[in-house]
XYZ file of C-alpha atoms in Angstrom:
211
model
C 8.222 -4.650 1.389
C 6.925 -1.177 0.719
C 8.837 2.081 0.669
C 7.315 5.450 1.644
C 8.757 8.943 1.619
C 7.704 11.714 3.961
C 8.882 15.079 2.626
C 10.108 17.824 4.923
C 10.778 15.583 7.925
C 14.029 16.425 9.760
C 15.960 14.241 12.133
C 15.331 14.754 15.834
C 15.983 12.602 18.888
C 12.224 12.165 19.472
C 11.715 11.187 15.865
C 14.447 8.539 16.038
C 13.022 7.087 19.223
C 9.549 6.807 17.714
C 10.857 5.216 14.518
C 12.785 2.654 16.561
C 9.506 1.709 18.287
C 7.421 1.735 15.123
C 8.478 -1.685 13.886
C 9.679 -0.552 10.454
C 12.284 -2.545 8.568
C 14.558 0.386 7.870
C 14.519 4.131 7.789
C 16.823 6.981 6.833
C 16.872 10.750 6.725
C 17.640 12.490 3.445
C 18.034 16.233 2.691
C 14.412 16.313 1.439
C 12.786 14.195 4.126
C 12.387 10.716 5.700
C 12.390 7.457 3.729
C 10.901 4.388 5.414
C 10.758 0.746 4.384
C 8.227 -1.472 6.124
C 6.547 -4.816 5.627
C 3.645 -4.731 3.215
C 0.350 -5.268 4.985
C -2.192 -7.620 3.390
C -5.240 -6.081 1.722
C -6.109 -3.102 -0.470
C -6.662 0.493 0.508
C -10.311 1.495 0.877
C -10.218 3.804 -2.134
C -9.970 0.713 -4.337
C -12.922 -0.785 -2.478
C -15.157 2.256 -2.858
C -14.634 2.584 -6.632
C -16.974 -0.297 -7.330
C -19.855 1.001 -5.171
C -23.067 2.719 -6.149
C -23.792 6.156 -4.526
C -26.071 4.583 -1.869
C -23.529 1.875 -1.144
C -20.775 4.478 -0.834
C -22.755 6.378 1.772
C -23.432 3.219 3.816
C -19.802 2.114 3.532
C -18.459 5.544 4.521
C -20.569 5.470 7.651
C -19.297 1.959 8.430
C -15.762 3.242 7.935
C -16.340 6.092 10.381
C -17.894 3.771 12.964
C -14.961 1.370 12.795
C -12.004 3.758 12.567
C -13.226 6.364 15.057
C -12.916 4.025 18.136
C -9.418 3.042 16.946
C -8.401 6.684 16.867
C -9.913 7.248 20.307
C -7.860 4.359 21.685
C -4.699 5.873 20.167
C -5.458 9.260 21.692
C -6.250 7.823 25.114
C -2.821 6.182 25.019
C -1.215 9.547 24.304
C -0.601 8.791 20.643
C -1.941 10.037 17.370
C -1.918 9.056 13.687
C -1.492 12.287 11.785
C -2.519 11.200 8.266
C -5.890 9.437 8.174
C -6.580 8.944 4.449
C -7.509 5.929 2.220
C -3.907 4.934 1.518
C -3.490 4.351 5.274
C -6.747 2.378 5.747
C -6.554 -1.195 4.417
C -9.377 -3.646 3.846
C -8.663 -7.351 4.193
C -11.014 -10.286 4.908
C -13.822 -8.005 6.165
C -11.450 -6.131 8.460
C -10.208 -2.550 8.313
C -6.688 -1.753 9.458
C -5.232 1.707 10.104
C -1.540 1.510 9.171
C 1.609 3.628 9.495
C 0.580 4.953 12.909
C 4.075 4.934 14.355
C 5.663 6.409 11.233
C 3.164 9.241 10.999
C 3.540 10.004 14.723
C 7.327 10.195 14.227
C 6.722 12.545 11.280
C 4.559 14.818 13.457
C 7.262 15.041 16.140
C 9.938 15.743 13.577
C 8.587 19.229 12.987
C 9.257 20.430 16.542
C 8.636 19.622 20.175
C 5.252 18.287 21.163
C 2.372 16.616 19.391
C 1.758 19.506 16.998
C 4.906 21.185 15.857
C 5.679 24.855 16.203
C 5.803 24.870 12.405
C 2.817 23.396 10.548
C 3.255 19.767 9.546
C 3.596 19.137 5.810
C 1.330 16.346 4.586
C 1.703 13.980 1.667
C -1.874 13.588 0.401
C -3.485 17.022 0.657
C -6.605 16.142 -1.349
C -7.579 13.591 1.313
C -6.744 15.860 4.249
C -8.164 19.098 5.432
C -5.217 21.120 4.176
C -1.599 20.700 3.163
C -0.623 21.687 6.674
C -1.914 20.966 10.165
C -2.821 24.232 11.879
C -1.181 24.889 15.225
C -4.659 25.612 16.653
C -5.584 21.919 16.374
C -4.369 19.073 18.563
C -3.405 15.846 16.847
C -6.590 14.222 18.199
C -8.697 16.936 16.554
C -6.674 16.693 13.346
C -7.212 12.897 13.200
C -10.975 13.215 13.670
C -11.265 16.022 11.152
C -9.227 13.987 8.656
C -11.431 10.950 9.195
C -14.595 13.001 8.693
C -13.276 14.472 5.440
C -12.046 11.082 4.234
C -15.470 9.544 4.766
C -17.179 12.541 3.152
C -15.038 12.405 0.049
C -15.308 8.635 -0.301
C -19.100 8.837 -0.080
C -19.218 11.368 -2.907
C -16.959 9.454 -5.257
C -15.124 12.730 -5.992
C -11.947 12.862 -8.008
C -9.124 15.055 -6.815
C -9.948 18.732 -7.235
C -9.287 21.896 -5.260
C -11.638 22.428 -2.305
C -11.878 25.556 -0.214
C -12.213 25.054 3.579
C -15.800 26.314 3.477
C -16.690 23.927 0.618
C -15.211 21.094 2.655
C -17.174 22.138 5.714
C -20.445 22.232 3.725
C -19.721 18.802 2.271
C -18.998 17.374 5.728
C -22.186 18.856 7.052
C -24.205 17.211 4.249
C -22.505 13.858 4.947
C -23.066 14.121 8.712
C -26.766 14.923 8.226
C -27.233 12.059 5.766
C -25.511 9.509 7.982
C -27.147 10.642 11.226
C -30.478 9.657 9.679
C -29.190 6.099 9.366
C -28.328 5.774 13.055
C -30.861 4.815 15.740
C -31.670 7.264 18.536
C -29.097 7.063 21.292
C -26.410 5.452 19.104
C -22.908 6.092 20.512
C -21.748 7.266 17.106
C -24.112 10.261 17.118
C -22.018 12.320 19.557
C -18.911 11.179 17.646
C -20.346 12.645 14.442
C -21.287 15.889 16.150
C -17.873 16.169 17.782
C -16.077 15.527 14.495
C -18.165 18.199 12.765
C -17.390 20.736 15.510
C -13.696 20.041 14.968
C -14.211 20.505 11.195
C -15.763 23.882 11.923
C -12.660 24.791 13.877
C -10.433 23.580 11.073
C -12.346 25.577 8.479
C -11.875 28.707 10.628
C -8.157 28.050 11.016
C -7.550 27.227 7.322
C -9.670 29.936 5.741
């Protein structure tokens, strides 16, 4: 079993309904937030995987990560769902497979800040270094937030950066460099090319909102 704590989450009817459908072992609301216990998924998070790579291997692996996680996010969004916290601790690697975990829990967390996919108050996040900001701007939908978070996650993994403060414009520049480097590795007409361009346009919007 693994226990996770989501600070700032308050109890709402929608949140309880989503948690009941999320398949967690147990959950409970505390004054400071939501505590969840779930089964431990097999595998290691991708941050552990990337630590042993050379710079060239990190770039290739980050593109592979984008290509494999992006369709999973699109499927979630088409089903009217979202993730809300795409970062390495929520992406597990096991027997050549990548798994995006805690989807239901993070969706419940997003709804717990108000009515609708993006709360009236900005959603507090647990791993700000791996996400665009410590809050999700109201100007972004959860689909946009997920894609921006995936783009930043891949960018930071490819650079092998340790945690440090980043301004929104620094993050945007880094994402642009990563997108240009990875586009050169894709064949003309690849379906991931428009995905990269779309993710970068969302990053531009996020940089504007967060600046």
